[in-house]
Structure formats: C-alpha cells, structure tokens
PDB file of C-alpha atoms in Angstrom:
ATOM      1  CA  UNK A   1       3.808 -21.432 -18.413  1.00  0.00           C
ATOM      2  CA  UNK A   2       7.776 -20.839 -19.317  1.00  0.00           C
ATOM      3  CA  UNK A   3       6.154 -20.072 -22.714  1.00  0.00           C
ATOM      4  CA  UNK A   4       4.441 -16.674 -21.991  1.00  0.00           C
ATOM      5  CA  UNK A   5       6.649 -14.172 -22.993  1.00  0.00           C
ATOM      6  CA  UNK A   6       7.339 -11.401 -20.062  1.00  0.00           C
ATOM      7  CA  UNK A   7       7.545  -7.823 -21.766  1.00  0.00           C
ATOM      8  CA  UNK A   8       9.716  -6.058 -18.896  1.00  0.00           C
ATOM      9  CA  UNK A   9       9.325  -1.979 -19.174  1.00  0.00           C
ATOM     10  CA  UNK A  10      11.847   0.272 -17.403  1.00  0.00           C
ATOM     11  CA  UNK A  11      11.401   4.016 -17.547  1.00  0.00           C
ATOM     12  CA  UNK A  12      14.442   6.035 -17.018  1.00  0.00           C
ATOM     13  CA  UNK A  13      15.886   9.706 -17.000  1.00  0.00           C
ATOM     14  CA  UNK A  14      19.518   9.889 -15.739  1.00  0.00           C
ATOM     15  CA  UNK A  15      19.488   6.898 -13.952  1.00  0.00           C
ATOM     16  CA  UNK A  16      23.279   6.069 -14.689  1.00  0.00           C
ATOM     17  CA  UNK A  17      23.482   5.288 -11.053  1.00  0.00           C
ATOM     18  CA  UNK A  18      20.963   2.516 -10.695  1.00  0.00           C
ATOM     19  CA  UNK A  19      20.161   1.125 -14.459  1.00  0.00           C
ATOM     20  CA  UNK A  20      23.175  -1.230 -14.567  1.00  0.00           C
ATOM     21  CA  UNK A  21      21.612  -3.111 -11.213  1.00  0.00           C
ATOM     22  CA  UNK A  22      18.427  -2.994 -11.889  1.00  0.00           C
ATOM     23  CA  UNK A  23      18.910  -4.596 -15.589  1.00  0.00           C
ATOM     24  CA  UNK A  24      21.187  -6.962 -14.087  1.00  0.00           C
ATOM     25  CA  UNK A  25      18.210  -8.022 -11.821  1.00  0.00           C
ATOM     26  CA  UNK A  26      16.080  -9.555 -14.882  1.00  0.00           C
ATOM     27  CA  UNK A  27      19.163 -11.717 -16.143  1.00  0.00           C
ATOM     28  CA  UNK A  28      18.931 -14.823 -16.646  1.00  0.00           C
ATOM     29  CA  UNK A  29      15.130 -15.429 -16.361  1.00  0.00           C
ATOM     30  CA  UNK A  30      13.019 -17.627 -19.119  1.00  0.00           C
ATOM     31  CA  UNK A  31      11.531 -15.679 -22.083  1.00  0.00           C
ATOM     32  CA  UNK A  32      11.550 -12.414 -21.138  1.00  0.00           C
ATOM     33  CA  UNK A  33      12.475  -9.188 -22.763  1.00  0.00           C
ATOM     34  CA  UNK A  34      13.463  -5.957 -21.989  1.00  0.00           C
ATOM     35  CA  UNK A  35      12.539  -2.417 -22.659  1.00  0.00           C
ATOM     36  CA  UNK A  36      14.403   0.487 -21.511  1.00  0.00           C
ATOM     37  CA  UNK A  37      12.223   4.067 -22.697  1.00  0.00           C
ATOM     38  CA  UNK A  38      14.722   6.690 -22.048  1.00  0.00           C
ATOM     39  CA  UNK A  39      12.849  10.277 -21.304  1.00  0.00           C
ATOM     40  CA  UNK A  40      16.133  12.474 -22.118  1.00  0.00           C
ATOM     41  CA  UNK A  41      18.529  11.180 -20.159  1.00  0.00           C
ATOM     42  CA  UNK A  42      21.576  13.761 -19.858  1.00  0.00           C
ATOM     43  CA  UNK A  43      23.823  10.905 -18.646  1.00  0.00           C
ATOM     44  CA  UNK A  44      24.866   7.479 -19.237  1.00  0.00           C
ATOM     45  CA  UNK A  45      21.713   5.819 -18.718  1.00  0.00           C
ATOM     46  CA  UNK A  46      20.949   4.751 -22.375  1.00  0.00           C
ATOM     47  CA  UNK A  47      24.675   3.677 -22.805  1.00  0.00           C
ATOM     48  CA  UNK A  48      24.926   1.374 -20.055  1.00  0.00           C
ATOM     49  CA  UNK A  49      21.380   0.049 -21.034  1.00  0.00           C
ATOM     50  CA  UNK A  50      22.461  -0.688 -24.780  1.00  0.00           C
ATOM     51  CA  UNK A  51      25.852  -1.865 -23.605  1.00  0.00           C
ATOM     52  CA  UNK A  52      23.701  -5.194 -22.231  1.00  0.00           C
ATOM     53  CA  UNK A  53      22.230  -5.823 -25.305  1.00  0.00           C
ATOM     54  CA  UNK A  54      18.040  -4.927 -23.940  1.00  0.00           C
ATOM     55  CA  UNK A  55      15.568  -2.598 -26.625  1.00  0.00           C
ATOM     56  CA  UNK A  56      16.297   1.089 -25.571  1.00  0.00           C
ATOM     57  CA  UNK A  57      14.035   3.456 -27.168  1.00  0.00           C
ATOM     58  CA  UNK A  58      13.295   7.595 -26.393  1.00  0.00           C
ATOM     59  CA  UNK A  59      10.257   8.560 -25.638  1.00  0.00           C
ATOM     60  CA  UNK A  60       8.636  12.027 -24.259  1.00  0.00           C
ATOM     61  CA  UNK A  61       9.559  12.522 -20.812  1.00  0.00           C
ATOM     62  CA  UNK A  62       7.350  11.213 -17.869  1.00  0.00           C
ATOM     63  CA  UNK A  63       6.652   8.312 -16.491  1.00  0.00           C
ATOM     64  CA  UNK A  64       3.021   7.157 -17.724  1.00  0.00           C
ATOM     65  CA  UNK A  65       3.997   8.260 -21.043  1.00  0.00           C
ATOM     66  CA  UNK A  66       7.343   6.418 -21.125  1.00  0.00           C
ATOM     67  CA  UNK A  67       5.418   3.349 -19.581  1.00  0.00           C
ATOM     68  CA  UNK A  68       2.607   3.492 -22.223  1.00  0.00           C
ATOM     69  CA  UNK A  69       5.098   3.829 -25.327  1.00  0.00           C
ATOM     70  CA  UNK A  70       7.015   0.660 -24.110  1.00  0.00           C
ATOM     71  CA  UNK A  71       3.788  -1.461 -23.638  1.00  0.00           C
ATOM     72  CA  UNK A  72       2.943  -0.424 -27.028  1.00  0.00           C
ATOM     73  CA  UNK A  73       5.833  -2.058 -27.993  1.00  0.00           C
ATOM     74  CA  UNK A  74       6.192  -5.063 -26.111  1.00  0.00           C
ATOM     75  CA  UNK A  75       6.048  -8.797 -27.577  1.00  0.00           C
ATOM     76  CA  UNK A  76       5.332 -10.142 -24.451  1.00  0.00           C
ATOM     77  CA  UNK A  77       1.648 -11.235 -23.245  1.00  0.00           C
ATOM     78  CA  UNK A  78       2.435  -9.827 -19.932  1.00  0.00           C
ATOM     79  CA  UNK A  79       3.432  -6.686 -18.857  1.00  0.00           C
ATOM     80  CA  UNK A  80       5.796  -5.846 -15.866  1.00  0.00           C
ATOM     81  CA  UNK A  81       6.649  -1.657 -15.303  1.00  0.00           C
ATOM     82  CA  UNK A  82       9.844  -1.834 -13.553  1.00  0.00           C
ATOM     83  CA  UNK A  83      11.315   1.330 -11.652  1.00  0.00           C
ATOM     84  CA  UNK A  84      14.983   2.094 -12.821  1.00  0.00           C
ATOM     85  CA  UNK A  85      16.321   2.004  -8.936  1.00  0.00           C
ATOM     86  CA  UNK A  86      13.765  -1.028  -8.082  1.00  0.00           C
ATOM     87  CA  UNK A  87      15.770  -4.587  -8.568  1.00  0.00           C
ATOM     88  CA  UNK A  88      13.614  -8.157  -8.655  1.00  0.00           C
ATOM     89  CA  UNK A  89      14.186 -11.011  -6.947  1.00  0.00           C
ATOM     90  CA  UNK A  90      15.602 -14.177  -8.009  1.00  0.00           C
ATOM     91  CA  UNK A  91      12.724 -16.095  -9.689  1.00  0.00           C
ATOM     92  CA  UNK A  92      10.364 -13.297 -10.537  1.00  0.00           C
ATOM     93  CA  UNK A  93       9.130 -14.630 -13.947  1.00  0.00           C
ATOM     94  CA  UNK A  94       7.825 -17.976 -12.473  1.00  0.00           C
ATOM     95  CA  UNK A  95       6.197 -16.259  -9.580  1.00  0.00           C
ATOM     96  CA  UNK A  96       4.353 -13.454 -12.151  1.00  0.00           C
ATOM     97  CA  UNK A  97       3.342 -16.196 -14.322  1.00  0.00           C
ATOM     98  CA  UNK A  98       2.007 -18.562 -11.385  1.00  0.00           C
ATOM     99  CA  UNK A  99       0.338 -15.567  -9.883  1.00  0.00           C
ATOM    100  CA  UNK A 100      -1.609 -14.361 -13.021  1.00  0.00           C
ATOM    101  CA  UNK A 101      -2.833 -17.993 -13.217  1.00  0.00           C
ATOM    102  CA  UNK A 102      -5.178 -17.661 -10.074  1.00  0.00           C
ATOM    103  CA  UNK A 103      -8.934 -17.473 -10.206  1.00  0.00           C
ATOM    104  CA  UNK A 104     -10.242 -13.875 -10.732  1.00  0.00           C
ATOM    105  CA  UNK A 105      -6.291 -12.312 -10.860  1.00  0.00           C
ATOM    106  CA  UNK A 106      -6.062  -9.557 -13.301  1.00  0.00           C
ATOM    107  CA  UNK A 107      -3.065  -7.700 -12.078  1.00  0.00           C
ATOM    108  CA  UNK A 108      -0.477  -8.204  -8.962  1.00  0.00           C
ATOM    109  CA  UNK A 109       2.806  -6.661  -7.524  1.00  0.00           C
ATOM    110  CA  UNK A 110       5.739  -7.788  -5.060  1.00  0.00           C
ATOM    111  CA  UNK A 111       6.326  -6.981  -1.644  1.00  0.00           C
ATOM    112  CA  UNK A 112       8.851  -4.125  -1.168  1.00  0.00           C
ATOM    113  CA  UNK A 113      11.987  -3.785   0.797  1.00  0.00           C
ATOM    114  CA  UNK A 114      13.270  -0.310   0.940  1.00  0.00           C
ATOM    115  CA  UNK A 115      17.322  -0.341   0.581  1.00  0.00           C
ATOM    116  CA  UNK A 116      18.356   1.209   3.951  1.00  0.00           C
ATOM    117  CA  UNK A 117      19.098  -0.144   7.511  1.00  0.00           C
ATOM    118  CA  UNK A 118      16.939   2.547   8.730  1.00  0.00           C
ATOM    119  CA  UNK A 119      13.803   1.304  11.774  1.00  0.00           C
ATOM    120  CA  UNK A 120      11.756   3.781  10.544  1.00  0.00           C
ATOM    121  CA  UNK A 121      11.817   2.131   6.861  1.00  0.00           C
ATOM    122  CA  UNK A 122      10.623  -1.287   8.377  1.00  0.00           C
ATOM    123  CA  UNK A 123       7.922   0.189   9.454  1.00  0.00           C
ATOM    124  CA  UNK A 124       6.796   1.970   5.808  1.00  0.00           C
ATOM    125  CA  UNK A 125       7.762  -1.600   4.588  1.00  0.00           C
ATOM    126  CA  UNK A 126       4.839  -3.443   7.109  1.00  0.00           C
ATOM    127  CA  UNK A 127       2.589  -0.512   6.045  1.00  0.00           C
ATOM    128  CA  UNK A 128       3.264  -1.372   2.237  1.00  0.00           C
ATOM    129  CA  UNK A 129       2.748  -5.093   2.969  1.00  0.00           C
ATOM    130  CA  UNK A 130      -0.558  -5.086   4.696  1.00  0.00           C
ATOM    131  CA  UNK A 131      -1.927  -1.942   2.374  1.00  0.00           C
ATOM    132  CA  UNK A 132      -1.042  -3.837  -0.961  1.00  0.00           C
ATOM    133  CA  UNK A 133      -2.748  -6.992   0.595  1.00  0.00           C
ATOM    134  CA  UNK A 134      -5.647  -6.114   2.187  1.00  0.00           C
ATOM    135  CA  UNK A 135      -6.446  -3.127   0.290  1.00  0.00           C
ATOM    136  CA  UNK A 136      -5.147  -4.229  -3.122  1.00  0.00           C
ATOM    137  CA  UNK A 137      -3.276  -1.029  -3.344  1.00  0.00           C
ATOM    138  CA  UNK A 138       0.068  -1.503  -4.589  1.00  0.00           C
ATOM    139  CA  UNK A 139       2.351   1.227  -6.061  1.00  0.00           C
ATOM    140  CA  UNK A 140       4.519   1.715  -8.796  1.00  0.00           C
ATOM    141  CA  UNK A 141       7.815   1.211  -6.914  1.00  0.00           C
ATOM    142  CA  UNK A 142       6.132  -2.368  -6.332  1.00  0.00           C
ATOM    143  CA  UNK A 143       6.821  -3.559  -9.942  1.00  0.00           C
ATOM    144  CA  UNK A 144       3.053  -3.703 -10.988  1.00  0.00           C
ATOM    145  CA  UNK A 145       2.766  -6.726 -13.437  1.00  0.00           C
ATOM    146  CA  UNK A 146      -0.608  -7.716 -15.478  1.00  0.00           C
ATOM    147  CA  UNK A 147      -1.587  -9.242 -19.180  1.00  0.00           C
ATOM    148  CA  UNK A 148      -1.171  -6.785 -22.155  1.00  0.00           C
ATOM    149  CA  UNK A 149      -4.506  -7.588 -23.106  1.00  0.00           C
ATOM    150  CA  UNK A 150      -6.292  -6.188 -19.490  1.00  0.00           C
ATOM    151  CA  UNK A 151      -3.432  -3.193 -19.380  1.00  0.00           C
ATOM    152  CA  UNK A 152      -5.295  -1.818 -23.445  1.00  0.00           C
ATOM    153  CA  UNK A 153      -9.018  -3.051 -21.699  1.00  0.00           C
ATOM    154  CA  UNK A 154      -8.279   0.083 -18.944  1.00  0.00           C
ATOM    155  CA  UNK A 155      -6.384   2.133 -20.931  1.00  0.00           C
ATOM    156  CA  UNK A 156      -3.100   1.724 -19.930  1.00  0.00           C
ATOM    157  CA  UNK A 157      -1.335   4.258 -17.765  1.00  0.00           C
ATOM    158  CA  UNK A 158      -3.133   7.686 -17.308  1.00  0.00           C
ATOM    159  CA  UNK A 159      -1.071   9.740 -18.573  1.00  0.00           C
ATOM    160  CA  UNK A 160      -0.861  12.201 -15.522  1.00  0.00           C
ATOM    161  CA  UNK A 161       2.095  14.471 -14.132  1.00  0.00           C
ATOM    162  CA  UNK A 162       1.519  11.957 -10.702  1.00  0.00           C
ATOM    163  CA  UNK A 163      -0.319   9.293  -9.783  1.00  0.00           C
ATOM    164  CA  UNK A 164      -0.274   7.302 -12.629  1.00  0.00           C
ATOM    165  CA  UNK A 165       0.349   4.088 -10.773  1.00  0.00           C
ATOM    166  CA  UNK A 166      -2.618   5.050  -8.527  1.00  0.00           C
ATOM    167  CA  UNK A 167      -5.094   5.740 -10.595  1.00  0.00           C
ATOM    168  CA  UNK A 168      -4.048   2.757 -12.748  1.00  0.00           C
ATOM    169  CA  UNK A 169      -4.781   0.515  -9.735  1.00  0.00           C
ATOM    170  CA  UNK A 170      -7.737   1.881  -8.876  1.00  0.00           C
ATOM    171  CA  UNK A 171      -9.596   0.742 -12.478  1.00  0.00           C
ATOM    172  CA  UNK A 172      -7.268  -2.481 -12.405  1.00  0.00           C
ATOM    173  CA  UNK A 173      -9.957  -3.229  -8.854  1.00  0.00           C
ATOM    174  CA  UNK A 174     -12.884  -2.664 -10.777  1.00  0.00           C
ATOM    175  CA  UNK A 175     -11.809  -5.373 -13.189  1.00  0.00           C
ATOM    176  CA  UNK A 176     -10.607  -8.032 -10.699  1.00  0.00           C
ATOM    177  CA  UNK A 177      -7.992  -8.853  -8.053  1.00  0.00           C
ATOM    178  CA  UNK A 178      -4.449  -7.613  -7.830  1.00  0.00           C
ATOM    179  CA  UNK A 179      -2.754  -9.881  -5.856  1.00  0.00           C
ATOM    180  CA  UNK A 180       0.642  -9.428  -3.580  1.00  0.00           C
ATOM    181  CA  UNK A 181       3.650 -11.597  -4.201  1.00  0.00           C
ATOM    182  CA  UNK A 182       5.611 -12.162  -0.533  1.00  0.00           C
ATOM    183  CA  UNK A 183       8.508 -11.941  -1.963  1.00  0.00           C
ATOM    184  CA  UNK A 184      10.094  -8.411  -1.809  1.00  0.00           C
ATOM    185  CA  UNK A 185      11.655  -6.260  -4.739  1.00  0.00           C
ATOM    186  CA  UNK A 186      14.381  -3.978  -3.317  1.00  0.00           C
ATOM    187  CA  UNK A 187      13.961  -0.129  -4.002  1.00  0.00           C
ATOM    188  CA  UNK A 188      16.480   2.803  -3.550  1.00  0.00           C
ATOM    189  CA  UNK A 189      15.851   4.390  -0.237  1.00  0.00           C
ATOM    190  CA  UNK A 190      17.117   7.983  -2.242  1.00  0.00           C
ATOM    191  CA  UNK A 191      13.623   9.512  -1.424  1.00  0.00           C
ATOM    192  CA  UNK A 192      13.489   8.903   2.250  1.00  0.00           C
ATOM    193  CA  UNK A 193      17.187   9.943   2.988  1.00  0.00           C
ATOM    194  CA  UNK A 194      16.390  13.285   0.875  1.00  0.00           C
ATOM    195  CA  UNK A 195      13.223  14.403   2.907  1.00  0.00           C
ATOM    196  CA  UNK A 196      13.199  11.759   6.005  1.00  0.00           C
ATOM    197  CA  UNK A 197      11.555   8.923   6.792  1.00  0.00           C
ATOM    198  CA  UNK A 198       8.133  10.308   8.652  1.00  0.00           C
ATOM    199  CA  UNK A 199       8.412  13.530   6.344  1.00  0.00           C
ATOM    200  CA  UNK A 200       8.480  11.352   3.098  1.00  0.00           C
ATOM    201  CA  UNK A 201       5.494   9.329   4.254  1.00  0.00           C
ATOM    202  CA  UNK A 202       3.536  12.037   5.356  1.00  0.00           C
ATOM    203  CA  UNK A 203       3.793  13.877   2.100  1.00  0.00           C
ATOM    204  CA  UNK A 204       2.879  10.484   0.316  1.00  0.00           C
ATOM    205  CA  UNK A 205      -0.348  10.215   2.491  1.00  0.00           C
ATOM    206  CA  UNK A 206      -0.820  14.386   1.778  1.00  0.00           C
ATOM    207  CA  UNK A 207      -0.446  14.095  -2.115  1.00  0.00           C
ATOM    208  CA  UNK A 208      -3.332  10.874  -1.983  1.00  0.00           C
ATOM    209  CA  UNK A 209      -5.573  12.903   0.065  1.00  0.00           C
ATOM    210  CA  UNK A 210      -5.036  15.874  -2.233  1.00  0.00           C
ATOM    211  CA  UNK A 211      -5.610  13.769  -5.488  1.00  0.00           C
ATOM    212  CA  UNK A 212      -8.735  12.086  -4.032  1.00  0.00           C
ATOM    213  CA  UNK A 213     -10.314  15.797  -3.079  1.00  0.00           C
ATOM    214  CA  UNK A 214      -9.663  16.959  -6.717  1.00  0.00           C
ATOM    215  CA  UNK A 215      -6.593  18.891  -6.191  1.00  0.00           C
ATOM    216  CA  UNK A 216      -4.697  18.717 -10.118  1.00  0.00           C
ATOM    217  CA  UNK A 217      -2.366  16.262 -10.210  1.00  0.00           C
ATOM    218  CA  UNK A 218       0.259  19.241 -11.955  1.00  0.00           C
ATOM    219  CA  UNK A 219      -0.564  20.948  -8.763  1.00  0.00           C
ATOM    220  CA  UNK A 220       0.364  18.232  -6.998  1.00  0.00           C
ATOM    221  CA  UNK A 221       3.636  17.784  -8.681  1.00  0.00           C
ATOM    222  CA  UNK A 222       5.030  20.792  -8.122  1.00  0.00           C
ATOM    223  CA  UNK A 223       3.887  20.683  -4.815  1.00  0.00           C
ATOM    224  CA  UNK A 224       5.978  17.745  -4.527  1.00  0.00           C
ATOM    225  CA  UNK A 225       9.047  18.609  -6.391  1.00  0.00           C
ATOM    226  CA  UNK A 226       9.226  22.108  -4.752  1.00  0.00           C
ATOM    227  CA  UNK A 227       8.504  20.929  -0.982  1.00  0.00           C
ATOM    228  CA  UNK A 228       5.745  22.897  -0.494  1.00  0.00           C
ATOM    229  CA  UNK A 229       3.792  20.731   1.816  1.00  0.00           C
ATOM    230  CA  UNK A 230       5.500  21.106   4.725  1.00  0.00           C
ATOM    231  CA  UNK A 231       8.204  23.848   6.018  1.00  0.00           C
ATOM    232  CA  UNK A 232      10.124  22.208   8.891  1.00  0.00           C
TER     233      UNK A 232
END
C-alpha cells in the first residue's frame, strides 16, 4: 500500500503562526506530497511554506475554492484537506491507506484533540468522537481524507462561503462509509479561547441548524464572523 501516493492539501491565509508546525507534521511519511494553496496571505505564510521545499500555489481566497484548486492538482490517488493550525499524528499515511482499504469505505477522518488544557474542550472532544463515529459526521478540522477518484464522482468541495466540509460529507454518506481513525489530530484551540468554550459550540450547533432550514450560507458567514448570534 506504501505505493499510493498521498496528495496532502493545506489551505492557508496568514497562517505564519501555525504553517511551520503543521507542515512539519507530514515529514517524514512514505510517498506523500504536499500542497500549500495560499488565498492572499499578507504574511509569511507562503515563505515559510516554500522555505521546506512543499508545492505552494495562490489561489482565490476561501476555503472550498483553495481546497478544490489543490485537488485539481494533486498526483496523489488520495486526497487528504489538511487545516493550516491542524497537525497529524505520527503514522498518518499508513493508517489513511489501511483505512481506505475496508469494505464499503469511501472517505474517513481522525479523531480530534483540541490544543488546550481546558475541561470544557474534553468534553467537545467526546462529542466529536462519538458524532464522527456513529453519525459519520466528521468536520473539516478532522483532516477529511478520501480517493481522488470519489472526491471528482461528488464534485469536490461545494464551493460555499461555509459549510463546505458539511455539505461535502453529507454526499460522501450517500456514496458509502466514512470511517473514524482513533487516533487524534491536534487542532488550535484559537476559536474557543476567542468566543468560549459553550459559546463556540453553541454557535457551531446554531450555524448547522440554520444551514439545514435554508438560511444562505453568506448569511451565515457573516453571521459568524460578525457575532451576531448571540449578545452576551
């Protein structure tokens, strides 16, 4: 299996303060390669990428877009989207070729460890766990992984404002199974320190309720970005 090339795609915009770590994180692993699409950073980000020798290439800015122009130009017969302040574990390449082996697996992601001694975060963690296995719902900050070829069969990434990850999940389940590694990535904790650990996860649960009644997902980004859900 060592001989499936791994296409690893990391979207950034000015993420000079996680990029170097999170790169670092994919070195050394077997036949892999890595693809940094830069949205306009205004900082170091693209240096420190190029400075370890990965592809970095610009791209329009968000996420789904960014994510779509790398897969378009990956080598690799599988796909991993890789947040620029999520890091992998030791391993990883094995354990996403092993897992897309299994019966009826079209698409998986890893457990998640949020990067703060925080109680409260445990408990999004156990959440994350049980909703990604039970429900086959993982999210983006998961590192989704899947074939190239079943990523073009659905379309690739929606190319929405929000919810890209979501939405891509939900025609990934109408294809097959997406399967949870146990083994945890580690993400930044940035967004729960800003807002708060039960305000951050509330808002999370608000925007999918939102998206699922038809609310637009530009709607719900600014809602997001501006705070508007919730005044206390």
């Amino acid at each position: 299996m060592k001989n499936i090339k791994v296409s690893i795609i990391i979207p950034t915009l000015n993420e000079a303060d996680n990029i170097q770590q999170t790169i670092a994180t994919t070195q050394p692993s077997v036949n892999i390669e890595v693809i940094v699409v830069d949205g306009g950073s205004q900082d170091d980000t693209v240096a420190i990428a190029q400075s370890f020798g990965v592809k970095v290439i610009s791209s329009s800015p968000g996420r789904a877009i960014q994510m779509n122009t790398g897969a378009a130009l990956a080598a690799g017969e599988i796909l991993l989207f890789l947040h620029a302040d999520t890091r992998l574990p030791v391993g990883f390449d094995e354990m996403i070729r092993a897992a897309l082996q299994q019966p009826g697996v079209v698409a998986g992601a890893f457990a998640l460890r949020i990067d703060a001694d925080l109680a409260g975060l445990r408990w999004v963690e156990k959440g994350v766990y049980w909703r990604s296995r039970f429900l086959q719902m993982p999210y983006g900050d998961q590192a989704i992984f899947l074939t190239k070829s079943i990523f073009e069969e659905v379309g690739g990434f929606p190319e929405l404002p929000i919810m890209e990850d979501f939405e891509l999940i939900r025609r990934l389940k109408s294809v097959g199974k997406i399967t949870l590694i146990p083994v945890s990535v580690a993400t930044s904790a940035r967004r729960w320190l800003q807002r708060g650990v039960f305000k951050t996860t509330l808002i999370n649960q608000v925007v999918i309720i939102a998206y699922l009644l038809g609310v637009a997902p530009a709607q719900l980004r600014n809602w997001y970005r501006q705070g508007k859900f919730f005044r206390f």
